[in-house]
Amino acid sequence: MDSFVIQGGVPLEGVLRVSGAKNSALPAMAACLLTAEPVTLHRIPSVRDIHTMRQLLELCGAAVVENGDTLRIEAGELATPEAPYELVKTMRASSLVLGPLVARCGRARVSLPGGCAIGARPINLHLAGLGQLGARIHQTHGYVEATAPQGLRGAMVPFDRITVTGTEDLLMAAVLAEGETVLSNAAREPEVADLAALLTKMGASIDGAGTSTIRVRGVQRLHGAEHTIIADRIEAGTFLMAGAITRGDVEIRGCVPEHLTAPILKMRQAGVEITETVPGSLRVRPGGKLVSVDAATEEYPGFATDLQAQYTALMTQAQGISIITETIFENRFMHALEMLRMGANIRIEARQAIVAGPTELSGAAVIASDLRASASLVLAALVARGETVIDRVYHIDRGYEKIEEKLEGAGARIQRIKSE
Ligand code: EPZ
């Protein structure tokens, strides 16, 4: 298992370029299962979850050709509409193939994901929605089998709570269902809208993606298309916080500032200067003194849970007490326990982290517990005195493309130590 060795205390300076969004690329790749014709996807980040999704598509029978950050996916025949446990256990987003497989093949067999480092994360809402579209759902031996030999039928699908991949899974199922489907209380994340844009290019008829009510008129078949994935707003947000925590001067290029409205607002309130230099570029600089500002995670357009850990790291350097509330996942404060070992003053009470700052962090040996927790430890290490060794960085490799190279390019002293 690789680790990062980081010498802290260097303000970042220079340019950080944002890759395509992992959480948009994953459903886009799954959507390629909906047609026998080739689909070309540009700006695919080279991260481990994408490689896992590629393996999954290939196991189902798709041919995938990679050329730089472009993937050409052709799902001509799908002999094995299955997602085995070996892949699902490494990536929960594997359940995104359920909707497209049952829509295209009339059957799918997908392993149920187990527990996860950040919360229970069941897929009951995906299954309930597919049931409403007429699929028969059967669970056995740790797998869910969904069948719809006569095809799916459009229906009203009200989600009990907002789910991002649940909305995406159902959207992909609905595009080939007979008649109209209305997804209500749907996720409004930009990744859902990006998926709808791809599906529309493939011939689907969708209204309202990006709002909480999505209407889909099913079509008989979809065709090939070409699409460029949106910028990764979580990577961009992580970079903004990296610039802010080191009191650096960094330009983040290739992002969509509107997708970052909530975290930018929080950071500005905390005293960070963020300006849009040219469209798609944000410059982050220290405005004045960094001060504490409370934050609570929410579904988009609220403050993203995927930036909560990084924001917690930032607040360890702010003057005062900040209360950070996690409303999406029940166990997403593992990073705080590692930050305590670096000298942070954080108390966890149920779903809240109470951070008192500023504290001088000192380098220590820490363990990455999940993707965004790892990113937050990198941020803490960048500002800590001395050397931090972050173990198990395979978590960060799931979702950040060459993060150590990018940060090094902006002056960070970070090195990957390869394990044997
Ligand atoms: C997506 O996960 C993202 N993953 C996550 O990104 C992100 O943290 C999360 O949305 C929230 O924004 C991808 O897009 C691939 P949810 P998802 O279904 O769809 C509960 C990262 O670091 N729920 O919106 O799995 C669930 O337990 C990650 O890149 C049910 O109860 O999240 C959670 O409490 C990790 N039943 C809440 O809803 C269900 O059937 C929201 O989860 C589905 C979800």
mmCIF file of N, CA, C and O and ligand atoms in Angstrom, residues 22-23 26 93 96 118 120-126 161-166 168 189 305-306 328-330 332 371-372, ligand 1:
data_model
loop_
_atom_site.group_PDB
_atom_site.id
_atom_site.type_symbol
_atom_site.label_atom_id
_atom_site.label_comp_id
_atom_site.label_asym_id
_atom_site.label_seq_id
_atom_site.Cartn_x
_atom_site.Cartn_y
_atom_site.Cartn_z
ATOM 1 N N LYS A 22 -15.160 12.455 -11.438
ATOM 2 C CA LYS A 22 -15.328 10.997 -11.230
ATOM 3 C C LYS A 22 -16.811 10.643 -11.089
ATOM 4 O O LYS A 22 -17.293 9.695 -11.705
ATOM 5 N N ASN A 23 -17.540 11.436 -10.286
ATOM 6 C CA ASN A 23 -18.929 11.064 -9.995
ATOM 7 C C ASN A 23 -19.883 11.366 -11.149
ATOM 8 O O ASN A 23 -21.066 11.038 -11.082
ATOM 9 N N LEU A 26 -18.635 8.091 -13.788
ATOM 10 C CA LEU A 26 -19.112 6.736 -13.448
ATOM 11 C C LEU A 26 -20.507 6.457 -14.012
ATOM 12 O O LEU A 26 -20.700 5.459 -14.715
ATOM 13 N N ALA A 93 -20.425 2.405 -6.230
ATOM 14 C CA ALA A 93 -21.096 2.963 -7.410
ATOM 15 C C ALA A 93 -21.337 1.909 -8.489
ATOM 16 O O ALA A 93 -21.994 2.179 -9.490
ATOM 17 N N LEU A 96 -24.692 1.368 -10.034
ATOM 18 C CA LEU A 96 -25.188 2.189 -11.150
ATOM 19 C C LEU A 96 -25.483 1.372 -12.404
ATOM 20 O O LEU A 96 -26.144 1.862 -13.310
ATOM 21 N N ILE A 118 -18.099 5.336 5.663
ATOM 22 C CA ILE A 118 -18.742 6.617 5.993
ATOM 23 C C ILE A 118 -20.208 6.474 6.416
ATOM 24 O O ILE A 118 -20.830 7.446 6.823
ATOM 25 N N ALA A 120 -24.005 3.548 6.445
ATOM 26 C CA ALA A 120 -24.613 2.271 6.025
ATOM 27 C C ALA A 120 -24.771 2.201 4.505
ATOM 28 O O ALA A 120 -24.467 1.187 3.879
ATOM 29 N N ARG A 121 -25.237 3.250 3.911
ATOM 30 C CA ARG A 121 -25.358 3.385 2.461
ATOM 31 C C ARG A 121 -26.081 2.214 1.778
ATOM 32 O O ARG A 121 -25.516 1.549 0.904
ATOM 33 N N PRO A 122 -27.336 1.976 2.141
ATOM 34 C CA PRO A 122 -28.097 0.927 1.452
ATOM 35 C C PRO A 122 -28.502 1.364 0.039
ATOM 36 O O PRO A 122 -28.327 2.532 -0.318
ATOM 37 N N ILE A 123 -29.046 0.432 -0.753
ATOM 38 C CA ILE A 123 -29.555 0.805 -2.088
ATOM 39 C C ILE A 123 -31.054 0.530 -2.184
ATOM 40 O O ILE A 123 -31.598 0.338 -3.268
ATOM 41 N N ASN A 124 -31.724 0.526 -1.024
ATOM 42 C CA ASN A 124 -33.157 0.215 -1.008
ATOM 43 C C ASN A 124 -33.973 1.139 -1.901
ATOM 44 O O ASN A 124 -34.962 0.716 -2.517
ATOM 45 N N LEU A 125 -33.549 2.419 -2.031
ATOM 46 C CA LEU A 125 -34.345 3.355 -2.842
ATOM 47 C C LEU A 125 -34.193 3.072 -4.333
ATOM 48 O O LEU A 125 -35.125 3.273 -5.109
ATOM 49 N N HIS A 126 -33.006 2.571 -4.736
ATOM 50 C CA HIS A 126 -32.825 2.159 -6.137
ATOM 51 C C HIS A 126 -33.809 1.000 -6.417
ATOM 52 O O HIS A 126 -34.479 0.969 -7.447
ATOM 53 N N ARG A 161 -35.990 9.782 0.219
ATOM 54 C CA ARG A 161 -34.984 10.803 0.519
ATOM 55 C C ARG A 161 -34.128 10.980 -0.726
ATOM 56 O O ARG A 161 -34.147 10.141 -1.631
ATOM 57 N N ILE A 162 -33.421 12.086 -0.735
ATOM 58 C CA ILE A 162 -32.669 12.418 -1.951
ATOM 59 C C ILE A 162 -31.457 11.500 -2.059
ATOM 60 O O ILE A 162 -30.687 11.381 -1.113
ATOM 61 N N THR A 163 -31.314 10.848 -3.193
ATOM 62 C CA THR A 163 -30.171 9.974 -3.429
ATOM 63 C C THR A 163 -29.586 10.276 -4.809
ATOM 64 O O THR A 163 -30.318 10.288 -5.807
ATOM 65 N N VAL A 164 -28.284 10.490 -4.850
ATOM 66 C CA VAL A 164 -27.646 10.890 -6.106
ATOM 67 C C VAL A 164 -27.584 9.705 -7.081
ATOM 68 O O VAL A 164 -28.162 9.746 -8.173
ATOM 69 N N THR A 165 -26.902 8.626 -6.671
ATOM 70 C CA THR A 165 -26.806 7.505 -7.614
ATOM 71 C C THR A 165 -28.170 6.828 -7.786
ATOM 72 O O THR A 165 -28.434 6.248 -8.841
ATOM 73 N N GLY A 166 -29.049 6.933 -6.782
ATOM 74 C CA GLY A 166 -30.397 6.378 -6.947
ATOM 75 C C GLY A 166 -31.133 7.099 -8.068
ATOM 76 O O GLY A 166 -31.768 6.484 -8.935
ATOM 77 N N GLU A 168 -29.747 8.691 -10.534
ATOM 78 C CA GLU A 168 -29.077 8.360 -11.802
ATOM 79 C C GLU A 168 -29.472 6.965 -12.292
ATOM 80 O O GLU A 168 -29.752 6.753 -13.487
ATOM 81 N N GLU A 189 -27.916 17.373 -8.201
ATOM 82 C CA GLU A 189 -26.467 17.522 -8.388
ATOM 83 C C GLU A 189 -26.127 17.746 -9.866
ATOM 84 O O GLU A 189 -26.796 17.204 -10.763
ATOM 85 N N THR A 305 -21.252 17.130 1.162
ATOM 86 C CA THR A 305 -20.627 16.240 2.158
ATOM 87 C C THR A 305 -19.217 15.840 1.710
ATOM 88 O O THR A 305 -18.339 15.618 2.538
ATOM 89 N N ASP A 306 -19.001 15.796 0.401
ATOM 90 C CA ASP A 306 -17.678 15.391 -0.099
ATOM 91 C C ASP A 306 -16.615 16.470 0.120
ATOM 92 O O ASP A 306 -15.445 16.255 -0.210
ATOM 93 N N ILE A 328 -25.632 14.085 5.796
ATOM 94 C CA ILE A 328 -25.875 13.083 4.746
ATOM 95 C C ILE A 328 -25.460 11.675 5.188
ATOM 96 O O ILE A 328 -26.214 10.715 5.017
ATOM 97 N N PHE A 329 -24.283 11.558 5.748
ATOM 98 C CA PHE A 329 -23.793 10.239 6.173
ATOM 99 C C PHE A 329 -23.599 10.218 7.686
ATOM 100 O O PHE A 329 -23.234 11.226 8.293
ATOM 101 N N GLU A 330 -23.824 9.052 8.288
ATOM 102 C CA GLU A 330 -23.831 8.997 9.752
ATOM 103 C C GLU A 330 -22.451 8.800 10.372
ATOM 104 O O GLU A 330 -22.285 8.921 11.573
ATOM 105 N N ARG A 332 -19.095 10.162 9.176
ATOM 106 C CA ARG A 332 -18.110 10.743 8.268
ATOM 107 C C ARG A 332 -17.159 11.703 8.990
ATOM 108 O O ARG A 332 -16.858 12.771 8.484
ATOM 109 N N LEU A 371 -11.956 8.160 0.824
ATOM 110 C CA LEU A 371 -11.457 9.079 -0.201
ATOM 111 C C LEU A 371 -11.319 10.525 0.274
ATOM 112 O O LEU A 371 -10.241 11.127 0.199
ATOM 113 N N ARG A 372 -12.394 11.119 0.765
ATOM 114 C CA ARG A 372 -12.335 12.546 1.104
ATOM 115 C C ARG A 372 -11.599 12.769 2.430
ATOM 116 O O ARG A 372 -10.982 13.810 2.624
HETATM 117 C C1 EPZ B 1 -23.031 9.863 -4.161
HETATM 118 O O1 EPZ B 1 -23.127 8.675 -3.408
HETATM 119 C C2 EPZ B 1 -21.566 10.086 -4.419
HETATM 120 N N1 EPZ B 1 -21.052 8.957 -5.188
HETATM 121 C C3 EPZ B 1 -20.844 10.246 -3.112
HETATM 122 O O2 EPZ B 1 -19.494 10.541 -3.406
HETATM 123 C C4 EPZ B 1 -21.462 11.410 -2.335
HETATM 124 O O3 EPZ B 1 -20.864 11.494 -1.057
HETATM 125 C C5 EPZ B 1 -22.960 11.184 -2.158
HETATM 126 O O4 EPZ B 1 -23.575 10.964 -3.447
HETATM 127 C C6 EPZ B 1 -23.677 12.340 -1.502
HETATM 128 O O5 EPZ B 1 -23.468 13.506 -2.226
HETATM 129 C C7 EPZ B 1 -21.198 8.937 -6.506
HETATM 130 O O6 EPZ B 1 -21.777 9.828 -7.111
HETATM 131 C C8 EPZ B 1 -20.591 7.812 -7.252
HETATM 132 P P1 EPZ B 1 -26.696 9.023 -1.860
HETATM 133 P P2 EPZ B 1 -24.527 7.944 -3.255
HETATM 134 O O7 EPZ B 1 -27.459 7.846 -2.392
HETATM 135 O O8 EPZ B 1 -25.353 8.165 -4.433
HETATM 136 C C9 EPZ B 1 -29.030 7.249 1.888
HETATM 137 C C10 EPZ B 1 -17.156 10.469 -2.988
HETATM 138 O O9 EPZ B 1 -16.362 10.685 -2.032
HETATM 139 N N2 EPZ B 1 -29.583 6.252 0.956
HETATM 140 O O10 EPZ B 1 -27.023 10.361 -2.384
HETATM 141 O O11 EPZ B 1 -24.251 6.549 -2.836
HETATM 142 C C11 EPZ B 1 -27.530 7.091 2.075
HETATM 143 O O12 EPZ B 1 -27.203 6.074 3.003
HETATM 144 C C12 EPZ B 1 -18.489 9.895 -2.689
HETATM 145 O O13 EPZ B 1 -16.895 10.692 -4.178
HETATM 146 C C13 EPZ B 1 -30.526 5.356 1.417
HETATM 147 O O14 EPZ B 1 -30.899 5.349 2.590
HETATM 148 O O15 EPZ B 1 -25.135 8.731 -2.027
HETATM 149 C C14 EPZ B 1 -27.109 8.475 2.493
HETATM 150 O O16 EPZ B 1 -27.318 8.635 3.850
HETATM 151 C C15 EPZ B 1 -18.648 9.052 -1.504
HETATM 152 N N3 EPZ B 1 -31.016 4.435 0.530
HETATM 153 C C16 EPZ B 1 -28.076 9.365 1.711
HETATM 154 O O17 EPZ B 1 -29.174 8.534 1.328
HETATM 155 C C17 EPZ B 1 -30.629 4.394 -0.780
HETATM 156 O O18 EPZ B 1 -31.125 3.536 -1.532
HETATM 157 C C18 EPZ B 1 -27.507 10.001 0.451
HETATM 158 O O19 EPZ B 1 -26.811 8.999 -0.279
HETATM 159 C C19 EPZ B 1 -29.683 5.329 -1.231
HETATM 160 C C20 EPZ B 1 -29.181 6.257 -0.340
#
